[in-house]
XYZ file of C-alpha atoms in Angstrom:
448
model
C -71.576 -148.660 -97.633
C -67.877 -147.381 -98.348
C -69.254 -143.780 -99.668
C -71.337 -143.320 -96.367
C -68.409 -144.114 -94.273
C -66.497 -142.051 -96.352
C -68.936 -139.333 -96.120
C -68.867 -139.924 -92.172
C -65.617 -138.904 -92.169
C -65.571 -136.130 -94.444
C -68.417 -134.692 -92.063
C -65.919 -135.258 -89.044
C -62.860 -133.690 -90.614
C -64.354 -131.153 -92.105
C -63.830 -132.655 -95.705
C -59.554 -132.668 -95.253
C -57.953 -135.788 -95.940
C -55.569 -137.387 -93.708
C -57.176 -135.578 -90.715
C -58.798 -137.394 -88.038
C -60.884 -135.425 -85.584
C -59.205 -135.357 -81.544
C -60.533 -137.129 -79.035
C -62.172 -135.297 -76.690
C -61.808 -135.574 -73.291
C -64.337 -133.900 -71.314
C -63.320 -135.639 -67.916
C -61.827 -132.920 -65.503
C -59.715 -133.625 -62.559
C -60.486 -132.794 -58.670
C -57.285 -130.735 -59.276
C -58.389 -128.575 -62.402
C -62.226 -128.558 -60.354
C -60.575 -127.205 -57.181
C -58.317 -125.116 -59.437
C -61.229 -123.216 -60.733
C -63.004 -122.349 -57.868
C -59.765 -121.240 -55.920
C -59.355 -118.687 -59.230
C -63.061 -117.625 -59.006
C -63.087 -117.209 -56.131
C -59.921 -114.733 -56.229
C -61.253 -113.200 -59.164
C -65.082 -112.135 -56.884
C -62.613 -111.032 -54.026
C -60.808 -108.922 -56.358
C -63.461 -107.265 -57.885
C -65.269 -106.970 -54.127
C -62.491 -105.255 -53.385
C -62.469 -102.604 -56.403
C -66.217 -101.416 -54.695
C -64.534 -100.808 -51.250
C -63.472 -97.499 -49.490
C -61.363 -97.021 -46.359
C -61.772 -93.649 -44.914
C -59.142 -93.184 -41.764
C -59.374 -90.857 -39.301
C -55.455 -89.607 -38.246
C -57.260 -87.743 -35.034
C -57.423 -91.467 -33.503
C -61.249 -92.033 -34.429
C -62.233 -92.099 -30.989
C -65.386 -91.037 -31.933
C -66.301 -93.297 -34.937
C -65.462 -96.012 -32.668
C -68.763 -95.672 -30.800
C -70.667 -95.448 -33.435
C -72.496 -98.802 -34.910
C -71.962 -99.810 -38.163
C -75.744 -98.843 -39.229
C -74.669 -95.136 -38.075
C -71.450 -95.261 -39.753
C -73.467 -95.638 -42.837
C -75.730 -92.841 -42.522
C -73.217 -90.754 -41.943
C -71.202 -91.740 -44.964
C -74.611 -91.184 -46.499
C -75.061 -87.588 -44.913
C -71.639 -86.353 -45.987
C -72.400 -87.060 -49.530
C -75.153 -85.352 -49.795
C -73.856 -82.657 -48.254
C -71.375 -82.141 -51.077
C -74.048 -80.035 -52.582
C -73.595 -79.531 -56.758
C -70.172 -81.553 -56.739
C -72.159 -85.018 -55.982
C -74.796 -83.804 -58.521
C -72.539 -85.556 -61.477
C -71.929 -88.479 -59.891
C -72.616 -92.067 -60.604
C -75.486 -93.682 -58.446
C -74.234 -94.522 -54.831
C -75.151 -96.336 -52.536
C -73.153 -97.466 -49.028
C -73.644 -101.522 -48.522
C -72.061 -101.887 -45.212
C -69.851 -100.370 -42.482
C -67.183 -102.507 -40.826
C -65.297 -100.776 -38.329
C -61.186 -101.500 -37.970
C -59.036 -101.808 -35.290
C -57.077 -98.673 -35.847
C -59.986 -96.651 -35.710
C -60.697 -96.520 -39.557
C -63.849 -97.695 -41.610
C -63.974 -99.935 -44.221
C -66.905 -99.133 -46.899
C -68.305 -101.570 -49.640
C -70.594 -99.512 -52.055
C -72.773 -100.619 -54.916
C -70.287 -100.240 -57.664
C -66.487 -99.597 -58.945
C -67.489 -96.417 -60.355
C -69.028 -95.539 -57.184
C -65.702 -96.180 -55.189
C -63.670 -94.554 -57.997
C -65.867 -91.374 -58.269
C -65.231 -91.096 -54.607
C -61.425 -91.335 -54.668
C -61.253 -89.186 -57.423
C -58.861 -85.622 -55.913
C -61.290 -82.678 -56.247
C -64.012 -85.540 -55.106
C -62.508 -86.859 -52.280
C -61.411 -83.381 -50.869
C -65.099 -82.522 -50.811
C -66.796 -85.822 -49.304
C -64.138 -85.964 -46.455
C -64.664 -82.285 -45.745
C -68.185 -83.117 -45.070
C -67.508 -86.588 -43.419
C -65.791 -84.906 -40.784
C -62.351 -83.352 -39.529
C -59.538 -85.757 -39.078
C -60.941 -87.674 -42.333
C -58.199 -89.999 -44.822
C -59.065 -91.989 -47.610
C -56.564 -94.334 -47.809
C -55.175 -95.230 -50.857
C -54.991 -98.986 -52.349
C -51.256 -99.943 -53.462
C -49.495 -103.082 -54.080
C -46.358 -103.264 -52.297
C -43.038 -105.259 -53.824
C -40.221 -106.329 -52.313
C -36.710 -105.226 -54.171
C -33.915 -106.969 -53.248
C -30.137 -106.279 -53.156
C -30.140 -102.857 -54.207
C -26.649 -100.674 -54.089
C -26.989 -97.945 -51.048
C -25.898 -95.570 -53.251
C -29.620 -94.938 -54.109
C -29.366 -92.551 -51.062
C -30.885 -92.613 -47.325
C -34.204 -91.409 -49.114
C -35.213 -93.454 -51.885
C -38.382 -91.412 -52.426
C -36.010 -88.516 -54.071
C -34.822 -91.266 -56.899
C -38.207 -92.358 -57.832
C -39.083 -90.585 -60.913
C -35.389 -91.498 -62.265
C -36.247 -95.449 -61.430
C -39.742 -95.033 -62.574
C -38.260 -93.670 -65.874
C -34.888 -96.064 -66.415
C -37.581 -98.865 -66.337
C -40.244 -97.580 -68.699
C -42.669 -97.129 -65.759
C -45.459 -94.471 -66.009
C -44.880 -91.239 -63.961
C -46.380 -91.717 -60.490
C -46.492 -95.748 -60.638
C -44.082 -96.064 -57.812
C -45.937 -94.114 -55.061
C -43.355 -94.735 -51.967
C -40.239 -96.355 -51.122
C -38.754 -97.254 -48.054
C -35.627 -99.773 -47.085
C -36.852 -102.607 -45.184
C -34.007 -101.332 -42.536
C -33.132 -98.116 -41.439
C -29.460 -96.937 -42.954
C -28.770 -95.940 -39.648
C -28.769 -99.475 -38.385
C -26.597 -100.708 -41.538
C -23.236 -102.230 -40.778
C -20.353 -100.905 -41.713
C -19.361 -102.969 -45.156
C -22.914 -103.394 -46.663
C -22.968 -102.502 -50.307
C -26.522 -103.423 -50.636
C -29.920 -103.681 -48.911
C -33.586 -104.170 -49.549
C -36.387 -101.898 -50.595
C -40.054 -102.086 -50.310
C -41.759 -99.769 -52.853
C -45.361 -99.417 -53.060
C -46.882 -99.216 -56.746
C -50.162 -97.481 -57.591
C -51.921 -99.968 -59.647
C -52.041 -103.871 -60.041
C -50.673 -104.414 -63.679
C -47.569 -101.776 -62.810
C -46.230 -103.997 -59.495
C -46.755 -107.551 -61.665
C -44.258 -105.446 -64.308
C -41.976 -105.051 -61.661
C -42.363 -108.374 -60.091
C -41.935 -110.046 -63.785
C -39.327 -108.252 -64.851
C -37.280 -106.848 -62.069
C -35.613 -102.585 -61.650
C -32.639 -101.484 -63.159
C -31.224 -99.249 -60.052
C -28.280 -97.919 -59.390
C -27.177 -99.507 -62.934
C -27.789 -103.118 -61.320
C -30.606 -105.341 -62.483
C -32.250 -106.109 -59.009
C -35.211 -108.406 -58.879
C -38.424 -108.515 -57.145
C -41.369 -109.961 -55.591
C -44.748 -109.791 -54.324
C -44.900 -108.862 -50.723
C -47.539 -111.051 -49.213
C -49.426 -110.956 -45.813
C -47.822 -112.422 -42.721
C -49.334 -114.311 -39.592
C -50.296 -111.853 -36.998
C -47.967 -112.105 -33.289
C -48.764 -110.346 -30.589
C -45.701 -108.150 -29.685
C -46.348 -108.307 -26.003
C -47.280 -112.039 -25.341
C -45.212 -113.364 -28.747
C -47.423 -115.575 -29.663
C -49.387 -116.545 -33.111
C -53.193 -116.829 -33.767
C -54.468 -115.496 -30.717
C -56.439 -112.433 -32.953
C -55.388 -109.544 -31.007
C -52.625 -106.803 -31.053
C -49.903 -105.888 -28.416
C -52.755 -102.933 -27.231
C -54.705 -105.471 -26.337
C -53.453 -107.972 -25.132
C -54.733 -108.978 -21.363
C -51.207 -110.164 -20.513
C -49.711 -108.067 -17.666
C -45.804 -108.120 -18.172
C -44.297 -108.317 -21.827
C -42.280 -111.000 -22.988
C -39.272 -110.905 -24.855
C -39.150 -111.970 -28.748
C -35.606 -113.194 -28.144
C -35.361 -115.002 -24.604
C -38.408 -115.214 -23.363
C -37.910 -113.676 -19.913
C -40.319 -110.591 -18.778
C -39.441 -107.422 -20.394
C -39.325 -105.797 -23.488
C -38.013 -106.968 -26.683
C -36.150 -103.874 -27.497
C -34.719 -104.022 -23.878
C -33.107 -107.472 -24.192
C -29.331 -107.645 -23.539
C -28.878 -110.821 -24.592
C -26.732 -111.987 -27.514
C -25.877 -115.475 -26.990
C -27.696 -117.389 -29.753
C -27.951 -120.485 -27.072
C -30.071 -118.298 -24.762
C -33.074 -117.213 -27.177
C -36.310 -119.085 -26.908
C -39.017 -119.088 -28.871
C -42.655 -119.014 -26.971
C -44.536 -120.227 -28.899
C -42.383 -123.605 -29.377
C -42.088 -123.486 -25.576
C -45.381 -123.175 -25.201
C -46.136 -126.577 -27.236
C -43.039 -128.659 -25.371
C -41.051 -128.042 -29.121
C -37.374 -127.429 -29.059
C -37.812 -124.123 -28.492
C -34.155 -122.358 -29.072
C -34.506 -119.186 -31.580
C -36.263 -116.418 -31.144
C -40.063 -116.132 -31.793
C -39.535 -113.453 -34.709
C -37.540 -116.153 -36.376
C -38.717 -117.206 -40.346
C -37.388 -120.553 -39.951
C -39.723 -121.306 -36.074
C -42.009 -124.367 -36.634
C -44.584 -122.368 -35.512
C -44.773 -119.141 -37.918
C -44.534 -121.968 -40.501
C -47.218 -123.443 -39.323
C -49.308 -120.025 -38.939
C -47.954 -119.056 -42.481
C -49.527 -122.320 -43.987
C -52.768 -122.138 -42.117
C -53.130 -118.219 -43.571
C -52.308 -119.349 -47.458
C -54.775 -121.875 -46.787
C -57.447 -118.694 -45.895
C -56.185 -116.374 -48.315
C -55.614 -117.970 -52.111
C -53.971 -114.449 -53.109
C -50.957 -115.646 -51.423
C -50.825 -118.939 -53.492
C -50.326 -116.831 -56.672
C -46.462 -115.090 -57.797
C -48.176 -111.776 -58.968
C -51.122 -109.599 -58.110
C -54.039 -112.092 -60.134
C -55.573 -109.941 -63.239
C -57.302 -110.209 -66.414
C -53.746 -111.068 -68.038
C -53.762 -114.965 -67.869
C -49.730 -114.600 -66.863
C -50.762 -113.217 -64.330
C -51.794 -116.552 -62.247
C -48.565 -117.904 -62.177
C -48.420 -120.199 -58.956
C -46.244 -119.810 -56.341
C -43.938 -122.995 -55.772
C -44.929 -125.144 -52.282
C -41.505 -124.396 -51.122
C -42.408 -120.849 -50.619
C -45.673 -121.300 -48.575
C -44.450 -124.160 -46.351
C -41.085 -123.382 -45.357
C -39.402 -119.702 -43.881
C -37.021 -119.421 -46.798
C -39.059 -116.005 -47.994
C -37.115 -113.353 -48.062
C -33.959 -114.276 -49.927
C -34.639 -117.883 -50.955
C -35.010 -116.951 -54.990
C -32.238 -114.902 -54.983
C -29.828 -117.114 -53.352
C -30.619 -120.320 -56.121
C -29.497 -117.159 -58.403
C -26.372 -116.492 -56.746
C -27.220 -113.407 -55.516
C -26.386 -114.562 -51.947
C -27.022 -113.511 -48.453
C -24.279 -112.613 -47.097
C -23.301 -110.051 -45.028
C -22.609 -107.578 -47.815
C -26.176 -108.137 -48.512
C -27.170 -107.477 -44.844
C -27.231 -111.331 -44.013
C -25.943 -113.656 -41.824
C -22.331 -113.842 -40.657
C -21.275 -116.676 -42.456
C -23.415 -117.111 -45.771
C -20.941 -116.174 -47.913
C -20.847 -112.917 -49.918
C -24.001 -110.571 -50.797
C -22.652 -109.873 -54.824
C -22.995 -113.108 -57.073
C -24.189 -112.733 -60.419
C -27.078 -110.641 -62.038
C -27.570 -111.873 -65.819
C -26.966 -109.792 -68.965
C -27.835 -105.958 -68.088
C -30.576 -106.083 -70.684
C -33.690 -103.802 -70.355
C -37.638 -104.762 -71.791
C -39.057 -101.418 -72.173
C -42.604 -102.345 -70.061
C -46.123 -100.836 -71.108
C -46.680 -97.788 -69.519
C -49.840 -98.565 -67.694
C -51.850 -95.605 -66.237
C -51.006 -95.012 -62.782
C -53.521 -93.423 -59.965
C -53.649 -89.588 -60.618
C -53.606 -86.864 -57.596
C -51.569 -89.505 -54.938
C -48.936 -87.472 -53.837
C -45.495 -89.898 -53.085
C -45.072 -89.911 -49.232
C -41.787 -88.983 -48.542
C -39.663 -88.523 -45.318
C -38.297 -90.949 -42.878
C -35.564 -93.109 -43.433
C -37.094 -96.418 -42.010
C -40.279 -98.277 -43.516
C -43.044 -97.815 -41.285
C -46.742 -99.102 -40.509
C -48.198 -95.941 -42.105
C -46.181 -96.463 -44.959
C -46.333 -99.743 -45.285
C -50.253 -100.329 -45.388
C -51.585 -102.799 -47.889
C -54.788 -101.550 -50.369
C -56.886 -102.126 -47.197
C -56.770 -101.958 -43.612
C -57.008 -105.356 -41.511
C -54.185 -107.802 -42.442
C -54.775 -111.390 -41.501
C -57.801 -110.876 -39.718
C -59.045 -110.785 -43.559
C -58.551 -114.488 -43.502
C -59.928 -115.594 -40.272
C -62.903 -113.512 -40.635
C -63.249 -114.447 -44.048
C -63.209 -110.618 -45.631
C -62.297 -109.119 -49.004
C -59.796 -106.167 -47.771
C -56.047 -106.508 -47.457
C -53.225 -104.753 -45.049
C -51.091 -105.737 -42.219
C -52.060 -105.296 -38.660
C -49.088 -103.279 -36.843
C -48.037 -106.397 -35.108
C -47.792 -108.527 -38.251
C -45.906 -105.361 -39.783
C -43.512 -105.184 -36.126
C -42.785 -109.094 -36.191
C -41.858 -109.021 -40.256
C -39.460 -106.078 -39.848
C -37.683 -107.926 -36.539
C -37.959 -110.436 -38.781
C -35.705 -109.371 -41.610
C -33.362 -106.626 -39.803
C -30.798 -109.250 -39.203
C -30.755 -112.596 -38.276
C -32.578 -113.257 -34.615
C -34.930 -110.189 -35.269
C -32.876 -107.831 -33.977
C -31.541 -105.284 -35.027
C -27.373 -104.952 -34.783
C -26.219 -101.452 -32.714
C -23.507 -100.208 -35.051
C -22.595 -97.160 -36.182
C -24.448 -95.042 -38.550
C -22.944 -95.012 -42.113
C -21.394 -91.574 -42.419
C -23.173 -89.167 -44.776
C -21.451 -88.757 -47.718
């Protein structure tokens, strides 16, 4: 009896002594369940989106816009075969589906990523758009970070520094595709040492680099983070989830994103923090005094949670890849309260102040960095044949574009492609030019 027990548990442990086998619990939690699924289901958006193509048209696409979607195809269809001995070498392709934008543009899904990427391939794309028709974009995916606190003395321009950043941070030549500051120099006040960048990064696994490990610029280690999508307001009515842009919008007068009255936000006079009113609040009988641009208003909260709720990218501190690291959440605090654009930095010490281009009265913009140590990063292959826009001193919606066109209408139509909608893009920057929304009339920093 002893030496079959004994031989029990030599089968068990595998014949070690002393080593009892774990117990194993195959019981998984509604949190690990729901966990799954919300990372699946990331992971089929993701590669959904690696088959798409967004071809622009910078003449307005007035005429793509009466076209149907069935048309749109065939004539994505015609232009490649058009292309003559070119298309001869490429992979099989096929267009699923059409889905026309609201800036005119088309968003493609094909039959494969090697379809899509055969397509946006230089010499390729040159061709196909030739024969789509004049006017013709592809526009380019990129993954857009937010840099914080970073000295001025980078220049009016950042886009002339880029190959020295990409290169004092062990990034690979053409990673960083643009850069813009999140507010135009112009507009800076007169003792601000530092300010915020958005930079746009060619592929995935280059912007979770920066996001993980932060630039050295200007000899300051700055850090970083993923820019995600915003609620959509209407710029002419002020209001959230009503689905439609300032164009059209069927309200007659405009409406101020600071007091409320009837005219233009970039008209208001008004300067008397007692005096804004939000309309949104207003609307719902909330207290309603701050402006309707403001981060901390019950109601873009409210919006912000609804769209994290619709779009599990946003739930997650880097761009989601194969790298399990990767899928690092993002803490409640940041999806349920407006304390987004400096509230990591500030637990740092990095402050807000109005060195930083704060508020008046949050003390000073410098704090403390860390040791000045640098992690050489892998130099992952960037997108080939993207030339870096340049030009322009302020960020703007061309500029600014996320890998796809449509924002959060992504999320309440339940799609696969990615951007900001110009008035999502509008209320963000109002948002973060100074506190309020808008932005201080000072005098422009003189050229050095």
């Amino acid at each position: 009896m002893r030496r079959e027990e004994s031989t029990t548990k030599e089968a068990r442990t595998g014949g070690d002594e002393g080593e009892e086998e774990a117990p194993r619990n195959h019981t998984v939690s509604y949190a690990q369940a729901a966990r799954r699924a919300e990372r699946e289901d990331v992971e089929r958006r993701a590669k959904d989106r690696t088959r798409q193509l967004i071809v622009d048209n910078t003449e307005g696409g007035r005429g793509w816009k009466d076209l149907t979607e069935k048309e749109l195809i065939e004539k994505a269809k015609v232009a490649k075969e058009l292309m003559g001995i070119q298309g001869m070498d490429s992979p099989e392709i096929e267009f699923l589906s059409a889905r026309k934008l609201r800036n005119g543009g088309v968003l493609y899904k094909l039959n494969s990523t090697d379809a899509a990427e055969w397509l946006a391939k230089p010499d390729v794309r040159r061709t196909f758009l030739s024969r789509f028709g004049a006017g013709a974009t592809v526009k380019d995916r990129v993954y857009n970070v937010f840099v914080e606190f970073i000295p001025i003395g980078l220049g009016d321009d950042p886009t002339e520094r880029l190959g020295a950043i990409e290169s004092r941070n062990g990034l690979h030549p053409g990673e960083i595709v643009t850069a813009k500051w999140a507010r135009a120099p112009q507009a800076r006040h007169e003792k601000q040492r530092v300010a915020h960048l958005v930079i746009s990064c060619a592929t995935d696994r280059g912007a979770n680099e920066v996001i993980r490990h932060g630039l050295v610029i200007e000899g300051k280690r700055v850090n970083a983070r993923k820019l995600d999508l915003e609620p959509r307001r209407c710029l002419k009515c002020q209001r959230y989830g009503r689905g439609h842009l300032a164009s059209e919008c069927k309200q007659e007068a405009d409406t101020c994103g600071m007091c409320g009255k009837a005219h233009r936000t970039k008209d208001c006079t008004e300067t008397e923090p007692k005096a804004f009113s939000c309309v949104s609040c207003k609307a719902k009988g909330a207290k309603h005094d701050h402006p309707s641009a403001s981060r901390m208003c019950p109601a873009f909260i409210e919006a912000k949670t609804k769209l994290s709720e619709r779009t599990p990218e946003m739930r997650y501190k880097f761009y989601p890849t194969e790298q399990q690291w990767t899928w690092e959440r993002v803490g409640d605090s940041r999806l349920t309260t407006g304390e987004y654009i400096d509230a990591d930095a500030s637990r740092k010490g990095l402050g807000q102040g109005r060195l930083a281009g704060g508020q008046v009265g949050q003390g000073g913009g410098g704090g403390s960095t860390g040791p000045e140590t640098h992690t050489e990063r892998p130099r992952d292959e960037a997108r080939t044949g993207t030339p870096r826009r340049s030009g322009g001193t302020q960020l703007t919606l061309d500029s600014y574009r996320w890998d796809s066109e449509i924002g959060s209408q992504e999320a309440e139509e339940q799609t696969d492609a990615r951007s900001w909608s110009e008035d999502q893009f509008n209320s963000f920057m109002s948002a973060i030019e100074t506190p309020g929304g808008q932005a201080r009339q000072t005098t422009p920093r003189p050229s050095q």
